[in-house]
Short mmCIF file of C-alpha atoms and ligand atoms in Angstrom, two decimals:
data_model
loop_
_atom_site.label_atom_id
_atom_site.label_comp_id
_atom_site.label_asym_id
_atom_site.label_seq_id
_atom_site.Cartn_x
_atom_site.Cartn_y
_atom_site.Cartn_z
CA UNK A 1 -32.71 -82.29 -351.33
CA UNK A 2 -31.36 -80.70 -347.93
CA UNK A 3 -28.76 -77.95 -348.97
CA UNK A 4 -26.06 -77.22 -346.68
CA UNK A 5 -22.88 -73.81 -347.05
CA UNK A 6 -20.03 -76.03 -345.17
CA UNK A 7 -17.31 -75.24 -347.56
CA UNK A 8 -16.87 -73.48 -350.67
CA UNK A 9 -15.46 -76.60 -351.86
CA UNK A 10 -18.38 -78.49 -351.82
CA UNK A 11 -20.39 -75.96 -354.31
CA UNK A 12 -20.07 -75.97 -357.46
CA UNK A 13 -19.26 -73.17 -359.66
CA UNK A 14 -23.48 -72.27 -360.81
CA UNK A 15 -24.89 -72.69 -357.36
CA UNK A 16 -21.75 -70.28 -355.84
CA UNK A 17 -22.79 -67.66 -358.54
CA UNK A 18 -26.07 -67.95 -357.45
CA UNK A 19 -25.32 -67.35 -354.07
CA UNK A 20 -23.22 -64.02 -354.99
CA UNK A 21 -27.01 -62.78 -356.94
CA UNK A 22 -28.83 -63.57 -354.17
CA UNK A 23 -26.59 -61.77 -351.45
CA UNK A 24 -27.27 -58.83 -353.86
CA UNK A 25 -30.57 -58.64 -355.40
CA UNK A 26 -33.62 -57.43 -354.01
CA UNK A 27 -35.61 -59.91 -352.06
CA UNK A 28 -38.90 -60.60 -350.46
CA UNK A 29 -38.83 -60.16 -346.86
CA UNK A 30 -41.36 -62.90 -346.72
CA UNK A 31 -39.02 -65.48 -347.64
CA UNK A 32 -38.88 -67.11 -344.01
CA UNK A 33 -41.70 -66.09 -342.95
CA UNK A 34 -42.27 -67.46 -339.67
CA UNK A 35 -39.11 -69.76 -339.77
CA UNK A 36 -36.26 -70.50 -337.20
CA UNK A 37 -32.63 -70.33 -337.47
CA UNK A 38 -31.00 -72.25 -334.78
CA UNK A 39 -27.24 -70.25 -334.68
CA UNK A 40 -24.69 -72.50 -332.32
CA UNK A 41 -21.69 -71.07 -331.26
CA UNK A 42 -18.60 -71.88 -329.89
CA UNK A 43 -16.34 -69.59 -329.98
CA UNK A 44 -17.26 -65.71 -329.29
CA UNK A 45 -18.22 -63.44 -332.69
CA UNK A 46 -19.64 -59.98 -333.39
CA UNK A 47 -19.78 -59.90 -337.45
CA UNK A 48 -20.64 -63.09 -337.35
CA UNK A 49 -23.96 -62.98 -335.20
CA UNK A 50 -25.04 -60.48 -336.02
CA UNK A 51 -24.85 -60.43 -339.90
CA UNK A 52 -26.65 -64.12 -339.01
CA UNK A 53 -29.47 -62.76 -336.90
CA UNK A 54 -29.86 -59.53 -338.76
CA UNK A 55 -29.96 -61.54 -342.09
CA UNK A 56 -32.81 -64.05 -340.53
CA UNK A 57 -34.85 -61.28 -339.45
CA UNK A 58 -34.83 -59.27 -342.71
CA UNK A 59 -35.96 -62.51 -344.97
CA UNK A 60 -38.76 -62.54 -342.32
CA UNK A 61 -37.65 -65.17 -339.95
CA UNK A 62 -36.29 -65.48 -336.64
CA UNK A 63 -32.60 -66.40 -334.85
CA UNK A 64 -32.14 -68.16 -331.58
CA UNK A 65 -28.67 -68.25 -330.53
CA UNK A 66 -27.43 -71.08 -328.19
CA UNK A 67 -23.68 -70.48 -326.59
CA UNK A 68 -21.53 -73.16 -325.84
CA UNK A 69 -21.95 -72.56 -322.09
CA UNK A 70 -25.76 -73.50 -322.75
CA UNK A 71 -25.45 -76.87 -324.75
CA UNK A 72 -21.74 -77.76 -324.47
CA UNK A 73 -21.12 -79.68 -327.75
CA UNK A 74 -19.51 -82.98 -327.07
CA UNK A 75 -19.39 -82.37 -322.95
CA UNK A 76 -22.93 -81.77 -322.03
CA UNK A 77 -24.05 -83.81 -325.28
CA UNK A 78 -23.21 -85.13 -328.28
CA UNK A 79 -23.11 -83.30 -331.27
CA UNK A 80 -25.60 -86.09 -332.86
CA UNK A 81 -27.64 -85.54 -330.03
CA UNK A 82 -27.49 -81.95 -330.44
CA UNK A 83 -28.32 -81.87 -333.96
CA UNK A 84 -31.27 -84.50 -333.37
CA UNK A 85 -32.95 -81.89 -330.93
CA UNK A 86 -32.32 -78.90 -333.43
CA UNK A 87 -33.48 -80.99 -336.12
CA UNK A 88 -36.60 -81.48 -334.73
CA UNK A 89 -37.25 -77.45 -333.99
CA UNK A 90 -35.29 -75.57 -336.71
CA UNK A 91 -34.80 -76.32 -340.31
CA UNK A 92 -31.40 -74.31 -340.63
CA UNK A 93 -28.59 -74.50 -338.34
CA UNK A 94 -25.76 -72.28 -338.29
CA UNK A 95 -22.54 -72.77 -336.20
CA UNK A 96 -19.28 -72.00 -335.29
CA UNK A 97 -17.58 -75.19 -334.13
CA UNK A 98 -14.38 -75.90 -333.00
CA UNK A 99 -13.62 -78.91 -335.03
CA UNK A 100 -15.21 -78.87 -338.86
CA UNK A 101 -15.69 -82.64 -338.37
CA UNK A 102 -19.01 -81.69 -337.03
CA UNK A 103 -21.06 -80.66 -339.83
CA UNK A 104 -20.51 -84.23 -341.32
CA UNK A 105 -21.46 -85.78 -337.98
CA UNK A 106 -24.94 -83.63 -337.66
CA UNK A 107 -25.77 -84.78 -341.28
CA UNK A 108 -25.44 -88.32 -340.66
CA UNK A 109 -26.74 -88.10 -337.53
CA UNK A 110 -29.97 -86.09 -339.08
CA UNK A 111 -30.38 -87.99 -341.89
CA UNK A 112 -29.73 -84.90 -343.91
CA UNK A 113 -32.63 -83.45 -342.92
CA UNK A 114 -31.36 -80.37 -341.13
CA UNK A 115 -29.48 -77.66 -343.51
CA UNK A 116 -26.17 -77.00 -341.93
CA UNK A 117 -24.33 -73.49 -342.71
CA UNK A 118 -20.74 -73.31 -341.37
CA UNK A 119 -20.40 -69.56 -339.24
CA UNK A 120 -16.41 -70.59 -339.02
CA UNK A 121 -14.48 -74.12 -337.94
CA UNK A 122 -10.79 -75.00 -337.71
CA UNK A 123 -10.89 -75.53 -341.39
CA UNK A 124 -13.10 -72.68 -343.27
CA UNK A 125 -14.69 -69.62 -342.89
CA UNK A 126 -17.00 -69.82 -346.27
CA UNK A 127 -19.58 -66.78 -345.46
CA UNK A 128 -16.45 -64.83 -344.40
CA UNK A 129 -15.20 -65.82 -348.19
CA UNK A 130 -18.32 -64.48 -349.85
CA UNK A 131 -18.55 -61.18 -348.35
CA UNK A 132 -14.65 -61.06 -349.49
CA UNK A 133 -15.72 -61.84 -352.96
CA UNK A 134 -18.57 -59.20 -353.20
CA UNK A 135 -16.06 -56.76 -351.53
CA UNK A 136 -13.56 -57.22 -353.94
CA UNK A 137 -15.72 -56.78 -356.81
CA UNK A 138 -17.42 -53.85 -355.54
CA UNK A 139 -14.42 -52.39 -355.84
CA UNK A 140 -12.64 -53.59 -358.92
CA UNK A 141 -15.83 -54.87 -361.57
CA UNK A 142 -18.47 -52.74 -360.22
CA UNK A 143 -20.23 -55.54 -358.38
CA UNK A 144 -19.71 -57.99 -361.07
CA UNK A 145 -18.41 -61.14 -359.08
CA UNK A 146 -18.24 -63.15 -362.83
CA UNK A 147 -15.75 -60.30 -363.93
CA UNK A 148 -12.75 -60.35 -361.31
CA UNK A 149 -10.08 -62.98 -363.41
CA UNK A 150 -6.84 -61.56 -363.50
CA UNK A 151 -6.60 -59.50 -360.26
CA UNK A 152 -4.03 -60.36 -357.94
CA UNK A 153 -4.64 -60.88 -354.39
CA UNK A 154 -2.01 -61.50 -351.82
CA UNK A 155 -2.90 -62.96 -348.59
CA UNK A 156 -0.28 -62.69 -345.60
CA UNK A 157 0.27 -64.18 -342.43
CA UNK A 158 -0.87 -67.09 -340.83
CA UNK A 159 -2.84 -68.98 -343.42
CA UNK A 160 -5.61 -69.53 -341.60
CA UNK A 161 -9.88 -71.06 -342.12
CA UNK A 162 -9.97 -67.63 -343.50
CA UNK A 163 -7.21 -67.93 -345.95
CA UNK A 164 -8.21 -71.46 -347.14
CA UNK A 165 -11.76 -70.46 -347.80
CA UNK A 166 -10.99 -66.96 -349.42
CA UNK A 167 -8.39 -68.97 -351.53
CA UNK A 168 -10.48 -71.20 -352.63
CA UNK A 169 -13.42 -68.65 -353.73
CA UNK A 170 -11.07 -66.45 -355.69
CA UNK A 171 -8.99 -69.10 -357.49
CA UNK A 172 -12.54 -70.41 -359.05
CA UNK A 173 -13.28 -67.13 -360.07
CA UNK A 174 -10.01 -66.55 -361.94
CA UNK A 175 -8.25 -64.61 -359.25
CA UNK A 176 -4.77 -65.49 -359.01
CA UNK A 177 -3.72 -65.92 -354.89
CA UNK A 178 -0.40 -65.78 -353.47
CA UNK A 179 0.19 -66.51 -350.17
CA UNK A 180 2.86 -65.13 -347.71
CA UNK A 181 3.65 -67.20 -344.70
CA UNK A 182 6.83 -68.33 -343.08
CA UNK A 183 6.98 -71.82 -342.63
CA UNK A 184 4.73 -73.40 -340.04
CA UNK A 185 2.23 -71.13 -341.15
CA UNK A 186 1.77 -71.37 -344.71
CA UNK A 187 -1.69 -73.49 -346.18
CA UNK A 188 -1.03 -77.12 -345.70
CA UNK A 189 -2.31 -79.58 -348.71
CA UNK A 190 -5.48 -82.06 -348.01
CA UNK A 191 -8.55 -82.45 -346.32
CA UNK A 192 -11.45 -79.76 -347.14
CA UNK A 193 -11.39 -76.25 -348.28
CA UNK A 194 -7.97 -76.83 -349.97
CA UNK A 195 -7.34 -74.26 -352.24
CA UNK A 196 -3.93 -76.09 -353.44
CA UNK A 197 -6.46 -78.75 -355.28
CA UNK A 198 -8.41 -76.60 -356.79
CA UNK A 199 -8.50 -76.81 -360.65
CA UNK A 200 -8.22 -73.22 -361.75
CA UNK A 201 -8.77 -70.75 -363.46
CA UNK A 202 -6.61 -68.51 -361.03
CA UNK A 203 -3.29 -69.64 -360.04
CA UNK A 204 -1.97 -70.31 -356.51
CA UNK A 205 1.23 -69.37 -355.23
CA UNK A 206 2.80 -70.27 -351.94
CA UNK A 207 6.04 -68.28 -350.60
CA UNK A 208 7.54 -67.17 -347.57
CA UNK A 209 8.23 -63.74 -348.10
CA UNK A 210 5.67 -61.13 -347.19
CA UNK A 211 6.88 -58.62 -349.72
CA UNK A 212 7.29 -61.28 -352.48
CA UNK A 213 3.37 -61.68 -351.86
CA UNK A 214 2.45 -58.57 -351.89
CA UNK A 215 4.75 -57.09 -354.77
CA UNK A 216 2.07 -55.63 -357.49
CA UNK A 217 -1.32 -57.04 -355.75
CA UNK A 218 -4.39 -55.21 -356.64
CA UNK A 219 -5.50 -56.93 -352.73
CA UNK A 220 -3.25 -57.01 -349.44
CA UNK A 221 -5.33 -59.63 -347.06
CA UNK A 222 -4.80 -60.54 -343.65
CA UNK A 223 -6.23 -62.01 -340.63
CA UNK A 224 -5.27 -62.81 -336.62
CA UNK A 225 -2.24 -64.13 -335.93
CA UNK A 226 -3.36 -66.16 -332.94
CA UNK A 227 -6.99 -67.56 -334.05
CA UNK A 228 -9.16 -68.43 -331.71
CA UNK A 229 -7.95 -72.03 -329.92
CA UNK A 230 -4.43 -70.85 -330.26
CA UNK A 231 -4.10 -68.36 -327.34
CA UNK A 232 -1.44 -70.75 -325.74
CA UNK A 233 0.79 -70.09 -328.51
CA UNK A 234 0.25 -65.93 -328.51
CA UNK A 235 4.37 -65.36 -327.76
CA UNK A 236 5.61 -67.75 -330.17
CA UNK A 237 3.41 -66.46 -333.09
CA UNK A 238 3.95 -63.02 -332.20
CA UNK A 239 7.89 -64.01 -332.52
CA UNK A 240 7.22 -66.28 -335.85
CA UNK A 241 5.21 -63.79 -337.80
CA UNK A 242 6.74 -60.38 -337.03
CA UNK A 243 8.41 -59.87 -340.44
CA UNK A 244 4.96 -60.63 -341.61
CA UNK A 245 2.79 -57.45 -340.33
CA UNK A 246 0.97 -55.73 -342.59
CA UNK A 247 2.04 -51.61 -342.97
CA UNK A 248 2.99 -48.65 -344.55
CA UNK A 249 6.20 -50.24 -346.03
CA UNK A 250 4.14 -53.48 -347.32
CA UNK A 251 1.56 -51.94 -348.66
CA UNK A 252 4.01 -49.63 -350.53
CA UNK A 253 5.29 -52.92 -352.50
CA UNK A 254 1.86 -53.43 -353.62
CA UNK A 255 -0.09 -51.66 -356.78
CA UNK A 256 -0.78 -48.19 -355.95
CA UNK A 257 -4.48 -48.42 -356.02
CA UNK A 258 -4.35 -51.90 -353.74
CA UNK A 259 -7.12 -52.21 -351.76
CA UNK A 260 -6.29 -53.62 -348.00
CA UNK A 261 -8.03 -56.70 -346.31
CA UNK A 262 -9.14 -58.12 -343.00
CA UNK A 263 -12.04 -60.42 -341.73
CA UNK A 264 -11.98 -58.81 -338.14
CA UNK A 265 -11.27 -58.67 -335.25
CA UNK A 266 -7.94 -56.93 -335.98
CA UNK A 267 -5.29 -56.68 -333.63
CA UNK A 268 -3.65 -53.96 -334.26
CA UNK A 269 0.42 -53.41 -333.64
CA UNK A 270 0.53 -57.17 -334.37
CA UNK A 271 -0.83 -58.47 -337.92
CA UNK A 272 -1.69 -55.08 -338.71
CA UNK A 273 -1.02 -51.55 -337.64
CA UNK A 274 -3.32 -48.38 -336.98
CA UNK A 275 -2.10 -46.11 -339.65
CA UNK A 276 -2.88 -49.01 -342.43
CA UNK A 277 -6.02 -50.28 -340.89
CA UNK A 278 -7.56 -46.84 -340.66
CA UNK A 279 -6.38 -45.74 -344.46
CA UNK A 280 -8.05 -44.70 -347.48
CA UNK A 281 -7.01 -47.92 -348.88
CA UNK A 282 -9.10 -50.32 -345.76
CA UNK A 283 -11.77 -51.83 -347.11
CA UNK A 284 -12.90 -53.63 -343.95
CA UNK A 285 -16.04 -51.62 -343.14
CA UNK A 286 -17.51 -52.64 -346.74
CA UNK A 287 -16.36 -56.43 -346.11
CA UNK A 288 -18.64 -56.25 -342.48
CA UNK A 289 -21.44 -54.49 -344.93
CA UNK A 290 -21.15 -57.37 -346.71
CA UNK A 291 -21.35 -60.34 -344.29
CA UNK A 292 -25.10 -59.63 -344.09
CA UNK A 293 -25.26 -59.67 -347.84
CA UNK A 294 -22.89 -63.09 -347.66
CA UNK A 295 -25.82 -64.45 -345.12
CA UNK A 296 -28.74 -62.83 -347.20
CA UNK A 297 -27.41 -64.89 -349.74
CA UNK A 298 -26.75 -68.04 -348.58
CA UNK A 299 -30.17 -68.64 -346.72
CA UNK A 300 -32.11 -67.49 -349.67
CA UNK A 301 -29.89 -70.03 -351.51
CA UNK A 302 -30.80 -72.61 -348.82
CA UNK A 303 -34.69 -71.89 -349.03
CA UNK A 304 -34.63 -72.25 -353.14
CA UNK A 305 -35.41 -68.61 -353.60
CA UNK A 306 -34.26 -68.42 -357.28
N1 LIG B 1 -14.90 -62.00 -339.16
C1 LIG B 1 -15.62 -62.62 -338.22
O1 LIG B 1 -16.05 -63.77 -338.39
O2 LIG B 1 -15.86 -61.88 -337.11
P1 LIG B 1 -16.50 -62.43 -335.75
O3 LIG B 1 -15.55 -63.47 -335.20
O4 LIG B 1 -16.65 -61.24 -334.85
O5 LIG B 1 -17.81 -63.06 -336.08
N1 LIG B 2 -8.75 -67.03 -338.10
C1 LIG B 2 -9.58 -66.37 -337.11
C2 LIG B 2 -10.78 -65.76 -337.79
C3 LIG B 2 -11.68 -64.98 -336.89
C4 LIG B 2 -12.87 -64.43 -337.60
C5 LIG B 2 -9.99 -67.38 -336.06
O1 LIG B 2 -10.25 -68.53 -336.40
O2 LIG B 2 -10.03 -67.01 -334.88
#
């Protein structure tokens, strides 16, 4: 059976768990031996790539990156088509697509015979949300990803792929979420990754304040304001979300040993400032640490190394 990492939705709670062991134990470097990784993007990264090609090459396999200008997904060809040609090369694909609705196309269009691993869409960023997860319990349980119920995690800003996916991770695992967005912004119910239908354990709360969200969190999370594909809009968000930056004075509302959040790139002086990114409480050096762990995992999920 084909495995694909397109959502955390999609996974259920024993094959997630076994993706947070294998991001972290040791591993044979044999493990794809000899094997491709076709990575597809379409929209610029740094973490991203890189904790892709870097993971690849350290199972034993090797990465070849195609950029939008190359293969033009649905203007030079068809996704179907695309993922036909891939399918025939690679066993693994990994992209970064601008609409989600392309993962489901590839598999039908494959037969399901290509293992798909979503590098970001318009709808989730799930490797982003398992580096979060080993972040956050690096720093709270020692590691121990089973152990993290009860923390608090605030997430502010625009409620982005980022904040659905994260959501949706932590909530399983017994973390309780609140979100912080003013309206526009805030997560929307339906369709995938939609942490608003997710059963528990952790409880999710929506609310338009940015210190209401952040009042006692053990985690302070943000990410861009203006995502990419919504650089037409930079002055309005920039007006919409002011009262929403992450500083000093927030991060003063939250517990006193709260940890602070962001997938990168940061822009700081708008979703987040200098002094806060560059404090003693920033954790996002150990969350890019982590993305190769996050990929690590995920492939050696996706080979049936376990
Ligand atoms: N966090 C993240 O996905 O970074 P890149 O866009 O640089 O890959
Ligand atoms: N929400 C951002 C995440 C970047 C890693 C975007 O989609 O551009």
């Amino acid at each position: 059976m084909t495995r694909h990492f397109v959502t955390i939705d999609q996974l259920s709670d024993d094959r997630l768990s076994l993706i947070y062991d294998l991001a972290t134990s040791p591993f044979d470097d044999e493990t794809m031996k000899g094997q491709g990784v076709a990575l597809i993007f379409e929209w610029p990264s740094l973490r991203t790539r890189a904790a892709s090609s870097s993971a690849v090459h350290e199972l034993g396999g090797y990465a070849t990156f195609f950029g939008d200008d190359e293969i033009g997904l649905d203007s030079r060809e068809s996704a179907e088509d695309v993922g036909r040609t891939i399918a025939e090369m690679y066993a693994i694909a990994a992209l970064r697509v601008r609409r989600h609705g392309v993962f489901a196309r590839m598999r039908e269009a494959t037969s399901d015979r290509l293992s798909l691993i979503n590098l970001l869409s318009d709808v989730a960023h799930p490797t982003q949300a398992v580096a979060d997860v080993l972040t956050i319990a690096d720093e709270f349980t020692e590691g121990d990803v089973s152990a993290l119920s009860g923390l608090e995690v605030a997430y502010v800003g625009d409620a982005t792929n980022v904040a659905r996916s994260l959501a949706v991770a932590l909530l399983r695992l017994g973390v309780n979420v609140t979100v912080g967005s003013p309206e526009g912004y805030q997560l929307t119910p339906g369709g995938e990754e939609d942490p608003s239908v997710v059963d528990g354990p952790g409880t999710l709360r929506l609310c338009d304040s940015a210190y209401d969200a952040v009042k006692d969190a053990n985690v302070v999370y943000t990410d861009a304001w203006v995502s990419m594909g919504c650089e037409e809009e930079t002055a309005t968000r920039r007006a919409e979300l002011t009262a929403f930056q992450v500083n000093e004075a927030l991060m003063g509302v939250a517990k006193k040993d709260a940890i602070l959040m962001h997938c990168l790139p940061a822009h700081r002086g708008d979703e987040i400032t200098h002094e806060v990114l560059d404090s003693e409480r920033s954790r996002v050096w150990r969350q890019v640490f982590h993305r190769r762990s996050a990929m690590i995992g995920v492939l050696r999920w996706i080979k049936g190394d376990s």
